[in-house]
PDB file of C-alpha atoms in Angstrom:
ATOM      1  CA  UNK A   1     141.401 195.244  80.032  1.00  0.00           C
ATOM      2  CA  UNK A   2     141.742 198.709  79.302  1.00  0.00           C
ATOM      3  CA  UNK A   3     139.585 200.787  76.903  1.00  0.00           C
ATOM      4  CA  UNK A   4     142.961 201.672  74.736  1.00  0.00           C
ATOM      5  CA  UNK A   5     143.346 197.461  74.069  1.00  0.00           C
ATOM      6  CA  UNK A   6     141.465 196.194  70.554  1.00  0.00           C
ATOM      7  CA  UNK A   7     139.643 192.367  70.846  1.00  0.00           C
ATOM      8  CA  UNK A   8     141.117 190.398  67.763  1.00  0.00           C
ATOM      9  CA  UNK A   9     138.386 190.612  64.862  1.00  0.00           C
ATOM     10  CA  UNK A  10     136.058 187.301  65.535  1.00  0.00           C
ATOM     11  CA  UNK A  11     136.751 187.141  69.238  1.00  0.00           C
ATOM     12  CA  UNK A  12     134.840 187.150  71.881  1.00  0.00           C
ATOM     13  CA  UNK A  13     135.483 188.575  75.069  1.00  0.00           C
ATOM     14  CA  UNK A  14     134.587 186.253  78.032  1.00  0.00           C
ATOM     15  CA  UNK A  15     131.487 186.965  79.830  1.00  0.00           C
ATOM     16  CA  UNK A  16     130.454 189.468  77.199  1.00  0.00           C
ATOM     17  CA  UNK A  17     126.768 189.250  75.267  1.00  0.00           C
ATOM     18  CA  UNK A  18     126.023 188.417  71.624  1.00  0.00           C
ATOM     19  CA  UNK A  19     126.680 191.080  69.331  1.00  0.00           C
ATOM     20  CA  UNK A  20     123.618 193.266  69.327  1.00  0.00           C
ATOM     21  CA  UNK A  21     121.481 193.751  66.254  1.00  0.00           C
ATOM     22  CA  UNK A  22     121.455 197.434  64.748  1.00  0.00           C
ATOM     23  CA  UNK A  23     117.760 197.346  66.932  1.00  0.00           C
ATOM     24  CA  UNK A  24     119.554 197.180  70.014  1.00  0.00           C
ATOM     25  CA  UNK A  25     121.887 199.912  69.100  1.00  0.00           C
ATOM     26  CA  UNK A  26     121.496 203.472  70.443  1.00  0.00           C
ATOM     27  CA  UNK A  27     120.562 204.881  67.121  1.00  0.00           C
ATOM     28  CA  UNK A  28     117.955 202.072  66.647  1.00  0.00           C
ATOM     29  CA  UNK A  29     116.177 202.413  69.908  1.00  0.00           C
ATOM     30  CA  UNK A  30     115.993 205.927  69.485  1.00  0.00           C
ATOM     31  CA  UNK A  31     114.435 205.496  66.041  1.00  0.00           C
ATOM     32  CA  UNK A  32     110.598 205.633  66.477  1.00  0.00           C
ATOM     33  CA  UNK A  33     110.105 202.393  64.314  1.00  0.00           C
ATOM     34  CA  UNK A  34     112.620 200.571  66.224  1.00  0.00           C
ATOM     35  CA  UNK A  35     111.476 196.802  67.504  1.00  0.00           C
ATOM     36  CA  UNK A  36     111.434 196.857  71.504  1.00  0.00           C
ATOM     37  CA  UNK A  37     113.981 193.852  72.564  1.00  0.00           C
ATOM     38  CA  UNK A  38     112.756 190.755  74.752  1.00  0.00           C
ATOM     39  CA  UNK A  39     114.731 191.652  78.234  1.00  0.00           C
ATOM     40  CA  UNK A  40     113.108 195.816  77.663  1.00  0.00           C
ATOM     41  CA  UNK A  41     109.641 194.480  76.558  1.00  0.00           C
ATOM     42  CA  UNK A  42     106.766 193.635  78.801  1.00  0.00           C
ATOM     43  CA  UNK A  43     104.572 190.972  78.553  1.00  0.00           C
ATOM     44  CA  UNK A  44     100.777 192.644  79.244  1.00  0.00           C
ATOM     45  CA  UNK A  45     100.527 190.135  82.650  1.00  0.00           C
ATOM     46  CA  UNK A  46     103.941 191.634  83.491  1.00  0.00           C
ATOM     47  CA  UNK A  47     102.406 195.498  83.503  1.00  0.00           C
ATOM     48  CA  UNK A  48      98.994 194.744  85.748  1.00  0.00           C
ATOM     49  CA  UNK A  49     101.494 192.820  87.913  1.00  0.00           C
ATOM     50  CA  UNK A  50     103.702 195.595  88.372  1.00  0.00           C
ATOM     51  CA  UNK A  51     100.132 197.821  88.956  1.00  0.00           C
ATOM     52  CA  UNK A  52      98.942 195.988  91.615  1.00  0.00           C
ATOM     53  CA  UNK A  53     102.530 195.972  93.585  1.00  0.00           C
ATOM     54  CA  UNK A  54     102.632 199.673  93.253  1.00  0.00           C
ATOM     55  CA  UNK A  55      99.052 199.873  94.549  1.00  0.00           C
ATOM     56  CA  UNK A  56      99.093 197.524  97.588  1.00  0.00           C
ATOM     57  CA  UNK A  57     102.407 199.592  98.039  1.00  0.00           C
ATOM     58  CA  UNK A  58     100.244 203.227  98.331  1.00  0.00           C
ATOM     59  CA  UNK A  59      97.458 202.395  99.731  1.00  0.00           C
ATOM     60  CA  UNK A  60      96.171 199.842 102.597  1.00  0.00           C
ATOM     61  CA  UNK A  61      93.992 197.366 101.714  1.00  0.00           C
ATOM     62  CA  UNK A  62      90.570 198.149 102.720  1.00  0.00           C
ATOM     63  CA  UNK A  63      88.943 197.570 106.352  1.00  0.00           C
ATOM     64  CA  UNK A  64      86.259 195.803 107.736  1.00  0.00           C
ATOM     65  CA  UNK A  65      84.427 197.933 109.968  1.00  0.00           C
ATOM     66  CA  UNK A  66      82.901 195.340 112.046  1.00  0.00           C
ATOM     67  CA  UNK A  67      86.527 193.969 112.379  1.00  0.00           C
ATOM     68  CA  UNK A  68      87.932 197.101 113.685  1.00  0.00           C
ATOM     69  CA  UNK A  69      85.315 198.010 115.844  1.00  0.00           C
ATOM     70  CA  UNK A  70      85.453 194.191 117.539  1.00  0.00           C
ATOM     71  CA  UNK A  71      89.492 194.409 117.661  1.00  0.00           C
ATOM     72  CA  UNK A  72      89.028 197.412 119.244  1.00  0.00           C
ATOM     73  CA  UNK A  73      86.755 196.053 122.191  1.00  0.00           C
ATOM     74  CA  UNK A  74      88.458 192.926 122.589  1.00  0.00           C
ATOM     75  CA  UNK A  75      91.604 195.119 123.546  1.00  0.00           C
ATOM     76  CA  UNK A  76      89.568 196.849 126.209  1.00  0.00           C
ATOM     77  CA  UNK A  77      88.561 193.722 127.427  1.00  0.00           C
ATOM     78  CA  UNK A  78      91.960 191.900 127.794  1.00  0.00           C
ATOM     79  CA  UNK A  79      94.481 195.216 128.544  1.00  0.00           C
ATOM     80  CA  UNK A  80      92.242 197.778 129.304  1.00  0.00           C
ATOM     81  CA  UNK A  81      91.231 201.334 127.998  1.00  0.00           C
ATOM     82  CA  UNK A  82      95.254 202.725 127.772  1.00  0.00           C
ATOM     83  CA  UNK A  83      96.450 199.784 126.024  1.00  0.00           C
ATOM     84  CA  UNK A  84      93.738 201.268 122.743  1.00  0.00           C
ATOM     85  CA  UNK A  85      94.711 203.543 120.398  1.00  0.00           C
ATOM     86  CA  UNK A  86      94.330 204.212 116.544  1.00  0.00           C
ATOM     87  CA  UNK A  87      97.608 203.044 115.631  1.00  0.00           C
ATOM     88  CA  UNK A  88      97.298 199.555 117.775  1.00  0.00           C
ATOM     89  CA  UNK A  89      94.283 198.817 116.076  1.00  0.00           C
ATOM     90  CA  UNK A  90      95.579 199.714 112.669  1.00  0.00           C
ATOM     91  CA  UNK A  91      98.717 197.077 113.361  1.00  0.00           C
ATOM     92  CA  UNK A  92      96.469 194.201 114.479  1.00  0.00           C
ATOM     93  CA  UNK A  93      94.528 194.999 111.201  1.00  0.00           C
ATOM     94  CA  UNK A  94      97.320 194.816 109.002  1.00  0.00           C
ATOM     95  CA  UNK A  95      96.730 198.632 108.042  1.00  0.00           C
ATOM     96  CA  UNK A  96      97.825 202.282 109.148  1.00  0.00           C
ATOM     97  CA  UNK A  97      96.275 204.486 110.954  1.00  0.00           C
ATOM     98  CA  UNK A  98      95.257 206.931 108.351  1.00  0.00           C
ATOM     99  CA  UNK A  99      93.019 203.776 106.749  1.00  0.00           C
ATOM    100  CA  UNK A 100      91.232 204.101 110.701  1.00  0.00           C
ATOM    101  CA  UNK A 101      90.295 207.507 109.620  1.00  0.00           C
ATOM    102  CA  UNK A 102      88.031 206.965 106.580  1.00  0.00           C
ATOM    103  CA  UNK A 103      85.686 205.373 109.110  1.00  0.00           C
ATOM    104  CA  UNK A 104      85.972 207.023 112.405  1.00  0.00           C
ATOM    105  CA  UNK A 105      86.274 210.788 113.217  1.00  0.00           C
ATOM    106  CA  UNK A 106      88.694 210.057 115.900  1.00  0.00           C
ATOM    107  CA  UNK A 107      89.091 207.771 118.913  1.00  0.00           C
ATOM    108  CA  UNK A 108      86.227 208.972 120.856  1.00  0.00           C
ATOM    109  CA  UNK A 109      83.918 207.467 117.884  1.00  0.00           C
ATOM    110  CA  UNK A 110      85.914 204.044 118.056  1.00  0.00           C
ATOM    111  CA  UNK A 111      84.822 203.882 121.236  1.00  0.00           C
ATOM    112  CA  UNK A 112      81.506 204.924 121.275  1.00  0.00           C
ATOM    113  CA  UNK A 113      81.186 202.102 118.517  1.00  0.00           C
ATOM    114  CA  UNK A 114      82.733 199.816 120.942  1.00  0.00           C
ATOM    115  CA  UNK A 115      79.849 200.178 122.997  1.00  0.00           C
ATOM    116  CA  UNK A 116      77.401 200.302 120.560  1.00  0.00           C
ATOM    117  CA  UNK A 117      75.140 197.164 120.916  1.00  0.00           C
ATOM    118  CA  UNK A 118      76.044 196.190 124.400  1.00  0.00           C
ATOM    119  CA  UNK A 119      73.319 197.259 126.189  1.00  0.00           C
ATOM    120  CA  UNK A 120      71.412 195.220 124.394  1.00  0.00           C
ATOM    121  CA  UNK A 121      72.461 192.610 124.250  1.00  0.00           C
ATOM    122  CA  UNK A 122      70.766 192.029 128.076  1.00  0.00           C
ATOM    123  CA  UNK A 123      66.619 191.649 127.515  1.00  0.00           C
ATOM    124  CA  UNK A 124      64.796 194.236 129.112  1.00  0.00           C
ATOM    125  CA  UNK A 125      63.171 193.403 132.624  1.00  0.00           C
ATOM    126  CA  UNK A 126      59.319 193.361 133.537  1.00  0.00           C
ATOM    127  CA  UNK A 127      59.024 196.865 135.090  1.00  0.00           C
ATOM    128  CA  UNK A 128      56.390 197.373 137.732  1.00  0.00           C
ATOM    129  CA  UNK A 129      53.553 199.888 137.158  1.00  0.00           C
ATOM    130  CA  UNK A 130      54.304 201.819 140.270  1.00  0.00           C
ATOM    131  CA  UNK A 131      56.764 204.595 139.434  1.00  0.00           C
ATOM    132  CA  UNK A 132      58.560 204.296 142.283  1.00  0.00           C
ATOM    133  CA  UNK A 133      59.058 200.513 142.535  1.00  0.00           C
ATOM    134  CA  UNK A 134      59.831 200.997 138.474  1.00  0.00           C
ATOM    135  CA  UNK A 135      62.152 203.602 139.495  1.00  0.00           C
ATOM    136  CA  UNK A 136      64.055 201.464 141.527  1.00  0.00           C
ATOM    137  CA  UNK A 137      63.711 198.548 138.939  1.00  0.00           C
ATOM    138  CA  UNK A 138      65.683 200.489 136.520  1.00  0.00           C
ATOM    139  CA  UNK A 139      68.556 201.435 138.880  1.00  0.00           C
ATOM    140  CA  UNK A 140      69.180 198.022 140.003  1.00  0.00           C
ATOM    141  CA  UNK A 141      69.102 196.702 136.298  1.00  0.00           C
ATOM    142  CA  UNK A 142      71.645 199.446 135.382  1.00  0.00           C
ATOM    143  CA  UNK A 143      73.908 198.418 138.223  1.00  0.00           C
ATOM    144  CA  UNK A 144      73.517 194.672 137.163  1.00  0.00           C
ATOM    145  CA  UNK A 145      74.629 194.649 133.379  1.00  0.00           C
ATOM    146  CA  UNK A 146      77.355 197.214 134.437  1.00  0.00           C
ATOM    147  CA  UNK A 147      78.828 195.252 136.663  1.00  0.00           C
ATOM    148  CA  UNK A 148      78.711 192.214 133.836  1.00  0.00           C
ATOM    149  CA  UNK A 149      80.498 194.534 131.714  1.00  0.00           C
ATOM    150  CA  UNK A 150      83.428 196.307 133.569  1.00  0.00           C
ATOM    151  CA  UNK A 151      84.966 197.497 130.731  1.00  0.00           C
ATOM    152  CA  UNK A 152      82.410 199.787 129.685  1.00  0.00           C
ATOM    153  CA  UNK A 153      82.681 201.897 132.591  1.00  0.00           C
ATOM    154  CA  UNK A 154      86.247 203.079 131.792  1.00  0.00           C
ATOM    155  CA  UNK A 155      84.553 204.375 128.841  1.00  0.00           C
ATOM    156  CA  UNK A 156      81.386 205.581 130.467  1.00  0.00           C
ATOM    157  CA  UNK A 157      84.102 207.501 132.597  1.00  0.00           C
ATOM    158  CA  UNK A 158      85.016 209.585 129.957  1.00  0.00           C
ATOM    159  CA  UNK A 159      81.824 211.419 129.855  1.00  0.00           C
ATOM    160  CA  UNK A 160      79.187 212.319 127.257  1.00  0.00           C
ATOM    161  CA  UNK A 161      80.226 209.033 125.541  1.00  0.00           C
ATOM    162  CA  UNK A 162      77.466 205.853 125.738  1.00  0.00           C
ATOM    163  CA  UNK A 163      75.486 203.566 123.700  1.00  0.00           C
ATOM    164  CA  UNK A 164      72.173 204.760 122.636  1.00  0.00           C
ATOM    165  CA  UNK A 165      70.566 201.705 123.388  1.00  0.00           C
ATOM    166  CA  UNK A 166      71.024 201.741 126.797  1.00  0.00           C
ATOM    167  CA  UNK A 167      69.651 205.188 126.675  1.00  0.00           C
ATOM    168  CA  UNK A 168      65.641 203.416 127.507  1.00  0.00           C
ATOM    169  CA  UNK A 169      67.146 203.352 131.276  1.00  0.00           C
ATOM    170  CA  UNK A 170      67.855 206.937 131.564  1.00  0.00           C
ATOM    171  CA  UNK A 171      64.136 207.296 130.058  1.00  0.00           C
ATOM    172  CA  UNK A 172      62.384 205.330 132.381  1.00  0.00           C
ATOM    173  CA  UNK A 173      64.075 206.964 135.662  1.00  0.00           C
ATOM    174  CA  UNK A 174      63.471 210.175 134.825  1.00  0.00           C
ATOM    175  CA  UNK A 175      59.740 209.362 133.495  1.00  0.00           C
ATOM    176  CA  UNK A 176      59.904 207.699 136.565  1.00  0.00           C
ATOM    177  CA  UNK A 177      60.665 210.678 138.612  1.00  0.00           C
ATOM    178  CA  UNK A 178      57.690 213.017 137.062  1.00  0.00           C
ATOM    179  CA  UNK A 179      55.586 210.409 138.295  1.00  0.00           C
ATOM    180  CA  UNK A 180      56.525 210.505 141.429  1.00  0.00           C
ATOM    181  CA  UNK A 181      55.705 213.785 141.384  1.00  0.00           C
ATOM    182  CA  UNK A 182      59.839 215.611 141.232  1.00  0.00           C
ATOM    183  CA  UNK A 183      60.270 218.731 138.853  1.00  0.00           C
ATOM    184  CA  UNK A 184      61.912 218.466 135.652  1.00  0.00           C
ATOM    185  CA  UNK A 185      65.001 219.591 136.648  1.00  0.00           C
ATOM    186  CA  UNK A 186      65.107 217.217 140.129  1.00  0.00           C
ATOM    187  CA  UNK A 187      63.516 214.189 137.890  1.00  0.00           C
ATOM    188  CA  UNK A 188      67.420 214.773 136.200  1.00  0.00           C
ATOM    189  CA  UNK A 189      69.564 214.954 139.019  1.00  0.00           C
ATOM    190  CA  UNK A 190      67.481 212.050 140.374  1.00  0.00           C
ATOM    191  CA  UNK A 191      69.159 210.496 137.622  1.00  0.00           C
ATOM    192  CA  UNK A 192      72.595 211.810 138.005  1.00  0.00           C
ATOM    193  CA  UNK A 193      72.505 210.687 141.343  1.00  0.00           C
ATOM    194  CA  UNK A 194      71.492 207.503 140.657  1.00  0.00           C
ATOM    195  CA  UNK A 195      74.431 207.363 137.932  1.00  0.00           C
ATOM    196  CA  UNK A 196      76.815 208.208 140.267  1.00  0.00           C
ATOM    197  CA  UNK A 197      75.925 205.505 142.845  1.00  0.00           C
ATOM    198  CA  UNK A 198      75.986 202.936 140.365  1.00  0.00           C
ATOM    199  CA  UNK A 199      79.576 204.057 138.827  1.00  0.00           C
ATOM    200  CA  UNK A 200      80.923 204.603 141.942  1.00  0.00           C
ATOM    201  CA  UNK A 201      80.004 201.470 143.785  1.00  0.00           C
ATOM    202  CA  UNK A 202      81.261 199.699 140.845  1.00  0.00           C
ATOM    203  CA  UNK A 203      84.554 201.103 141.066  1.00  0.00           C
ATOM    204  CA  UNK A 204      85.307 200.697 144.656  1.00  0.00           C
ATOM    205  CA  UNK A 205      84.052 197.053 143.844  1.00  0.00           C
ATOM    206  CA  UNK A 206      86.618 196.470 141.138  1.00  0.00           C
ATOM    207  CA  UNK A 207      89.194 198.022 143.298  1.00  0.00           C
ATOM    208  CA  UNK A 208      88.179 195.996 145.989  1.00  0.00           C
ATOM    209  CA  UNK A 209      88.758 192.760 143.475  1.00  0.00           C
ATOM    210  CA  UNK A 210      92.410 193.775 142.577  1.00  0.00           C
ATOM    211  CA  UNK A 211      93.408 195.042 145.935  1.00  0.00           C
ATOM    212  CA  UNK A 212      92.701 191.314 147.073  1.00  0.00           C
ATOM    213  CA  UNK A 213      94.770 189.665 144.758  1.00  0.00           C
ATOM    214  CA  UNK A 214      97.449 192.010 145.822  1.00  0.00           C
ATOM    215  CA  UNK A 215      97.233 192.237 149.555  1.00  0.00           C
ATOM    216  CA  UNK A 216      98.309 195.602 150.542  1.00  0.00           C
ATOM    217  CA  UNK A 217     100.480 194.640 153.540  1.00  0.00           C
ATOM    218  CA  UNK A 218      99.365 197.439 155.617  1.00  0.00           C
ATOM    219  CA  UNK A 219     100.170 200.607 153.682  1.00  0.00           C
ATOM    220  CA  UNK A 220      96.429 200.858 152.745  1.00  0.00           C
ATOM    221  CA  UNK A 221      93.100 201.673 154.089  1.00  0.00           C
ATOM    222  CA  UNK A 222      91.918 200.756 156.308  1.00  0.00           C
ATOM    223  CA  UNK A 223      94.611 198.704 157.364  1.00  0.00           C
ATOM    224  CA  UNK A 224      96.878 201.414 157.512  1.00  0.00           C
ATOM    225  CA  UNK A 225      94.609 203.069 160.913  1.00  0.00           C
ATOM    226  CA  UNK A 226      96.886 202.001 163.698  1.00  0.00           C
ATOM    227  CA  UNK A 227      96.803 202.027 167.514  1.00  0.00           C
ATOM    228  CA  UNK A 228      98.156 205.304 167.686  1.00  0.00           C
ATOM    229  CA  UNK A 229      95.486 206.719 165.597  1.00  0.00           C
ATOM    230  CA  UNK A 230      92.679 206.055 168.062  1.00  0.00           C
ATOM    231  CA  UNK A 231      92.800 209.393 169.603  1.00  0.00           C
ATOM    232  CA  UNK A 232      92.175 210.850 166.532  1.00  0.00           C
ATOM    233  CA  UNK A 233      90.197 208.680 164.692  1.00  0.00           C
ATOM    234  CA  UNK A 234      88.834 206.519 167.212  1.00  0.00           C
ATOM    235  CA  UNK A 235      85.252 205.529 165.140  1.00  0.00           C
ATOM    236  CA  UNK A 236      88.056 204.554 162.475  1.00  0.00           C
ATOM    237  CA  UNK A 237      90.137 202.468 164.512  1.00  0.00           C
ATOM    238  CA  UNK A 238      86.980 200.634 166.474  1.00  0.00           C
ATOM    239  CA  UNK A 239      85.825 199.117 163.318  1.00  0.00           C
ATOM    240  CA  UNK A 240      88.962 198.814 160.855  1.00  0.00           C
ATOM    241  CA  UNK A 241      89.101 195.068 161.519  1.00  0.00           C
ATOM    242  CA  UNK A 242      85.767 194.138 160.705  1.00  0.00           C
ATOM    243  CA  UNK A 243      85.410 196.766 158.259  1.00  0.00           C
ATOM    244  CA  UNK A 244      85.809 194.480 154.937  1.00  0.00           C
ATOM    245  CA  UNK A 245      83.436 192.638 156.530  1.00  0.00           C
ATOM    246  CA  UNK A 246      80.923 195.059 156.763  1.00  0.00           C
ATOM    247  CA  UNK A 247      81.327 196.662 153.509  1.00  0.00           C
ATOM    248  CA  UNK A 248      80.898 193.160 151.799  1.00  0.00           C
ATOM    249  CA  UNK A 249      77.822 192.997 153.801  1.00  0.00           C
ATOM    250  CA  UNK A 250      75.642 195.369 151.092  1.00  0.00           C
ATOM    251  CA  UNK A 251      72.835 194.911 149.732  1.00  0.00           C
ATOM    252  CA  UNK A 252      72.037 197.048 146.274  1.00  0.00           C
ATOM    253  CA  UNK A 253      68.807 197.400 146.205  1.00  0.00           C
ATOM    254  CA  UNK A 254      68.571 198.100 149.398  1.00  0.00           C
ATOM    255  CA  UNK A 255      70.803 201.166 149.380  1.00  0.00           C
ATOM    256  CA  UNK A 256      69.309 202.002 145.604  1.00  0.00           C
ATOM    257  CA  UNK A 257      65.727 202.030 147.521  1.00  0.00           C
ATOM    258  CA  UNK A 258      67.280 204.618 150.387  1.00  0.00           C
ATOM    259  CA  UNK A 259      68.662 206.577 147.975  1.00  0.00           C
ATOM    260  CA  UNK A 260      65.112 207.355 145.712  1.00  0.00           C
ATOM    261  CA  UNK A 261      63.305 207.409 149.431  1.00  0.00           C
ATOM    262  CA  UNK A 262      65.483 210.311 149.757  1.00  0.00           C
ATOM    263  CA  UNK A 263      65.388 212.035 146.790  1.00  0.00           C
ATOM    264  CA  UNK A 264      61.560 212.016 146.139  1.00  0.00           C
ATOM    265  CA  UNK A 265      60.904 213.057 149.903  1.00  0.00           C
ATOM    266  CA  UNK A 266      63.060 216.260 149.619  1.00  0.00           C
ATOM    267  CA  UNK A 267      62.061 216.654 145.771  1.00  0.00           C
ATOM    268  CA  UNK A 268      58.479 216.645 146.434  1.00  0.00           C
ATOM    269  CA  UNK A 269      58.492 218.650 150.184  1.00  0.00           C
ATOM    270  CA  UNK A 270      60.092 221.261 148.270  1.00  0.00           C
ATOM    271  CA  UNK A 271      58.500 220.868 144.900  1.00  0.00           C
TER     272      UNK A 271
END
């Protein structure tokens, strides 16, 4: 129907609304006295309603910390150290990122709350008096809980990051050392020494694990020393076949007690 075309006086067209009141009409609503109609007015409910939608809209709803930090860990756990980042954490929280942020600093302190707590959850040995058998007591426990917690080395491999509690060990060797007569300054790399035998045989154990569920077919050490190799590597080649054998053959504390033999004989001859 065009605009031109007049409804008979009475009718109504189909599909059209009741004739409005004059306090629907333009000039009405615009009046300041003017009554509010049912379909513009809100009902008081209607308004926090509306409130709360825009709210959940703009911001995220808030975080547990203990949640985040244990999604977090269990990720570490079950994927591994890539697989973590803000933003995955965020999505299995039902948040954003940004929400992360009003706890941590960044993802170096996720982490280092990831480890929070682990170390002690293992009890504390009974440490011998003598500091070099207490010495070795504290290497051997350090290698033990590692190796009960794999995942915590991919973090401990990022360096400077750890969990204060385990921080007793690190005390103990290196009081340890001074009483076994070592400098300051050796009674540390004592310890860093001791660190990186621990890490590393842990490593080379873990890669030992996965390269046995995926044999390597060859293209790997040692089976990849051949025949041909013996005039050049001919130690090498004399023991590849046997040598998973003898590198299973280890004991810990036996190479943990070679290791401080060594470094308190040269620390002390030249202390």
């Amino acid at each position: 129907m065009s605009g031109t075309e007049k409804t008979p006086a009475g009718a109504q067209t189909p599909g059209a609304a009741e004739p409005s009141s004059a306090a629907e009409s333009p000039s009405a609503a615009a009046s300041p006295g003017a009554a509010a109609s049912p379909s513009a007015a809100a009902s008081p409910g209607a308004d926090r309603k509306r409130a709360a939608a825009k709210r959940r809209v703009g911001r995220p709803r808030r975080l547990d910390p203990d949640a985040m930090v244990a999604t977090a860990r269990r990720i570490i756990q079950e994927e591994g150290l890539d697989a973590l980042s803000m933003r995955r954490v965020a999505k299995e929280l039902g948040s954003t990122p940004m929400a992360l942020y009003h706890y941590v600093q960044d993802k170096d302190e996720l982490l280092m709350l990831t480890l929070s707590g682990t170390a002690a959850a293992f009890p504390r040995p009974e440490l011998p008096e003598d500091p070099r058998e207490r010495l070795l007591a504290v290497a051997v426990h350090m290698h033990d809980i590692l190796g009960r917690i794999p995942w915590v080395l991919d973090i401990l491999a990022l360096g400077e990051l750890t969990d204060k509690d385990a921080l007793w060990m690190v005390e103990e060797i290196i009081d340890s050392a001074l009483a076994c007569g070592l400098s300051p300054a050796r009674s540390v790399r004592a310890y860093r020494v001791i660190r990186s035998y621990v890490y590393g045989d842990l490593v080379f154990r873990r890669a030992t694990e996965r390269r046995a569920e995926n044999p390597s077919r060859g293209r790997y050490f040692p089976e990849m020393i051949t025949e041909e190799d013996a005039a050049t590597l001919p130690r090498l080649a004399a023991v590849r076949d046997r040598w998973r054998e003898y590198s299973a053959d280890s004991d810990t504390a036996e190479e943990l007690d070679a290791i401080i033999e060594g470094l308190i004989g040269r620390g002390t001859a030249h202390g």
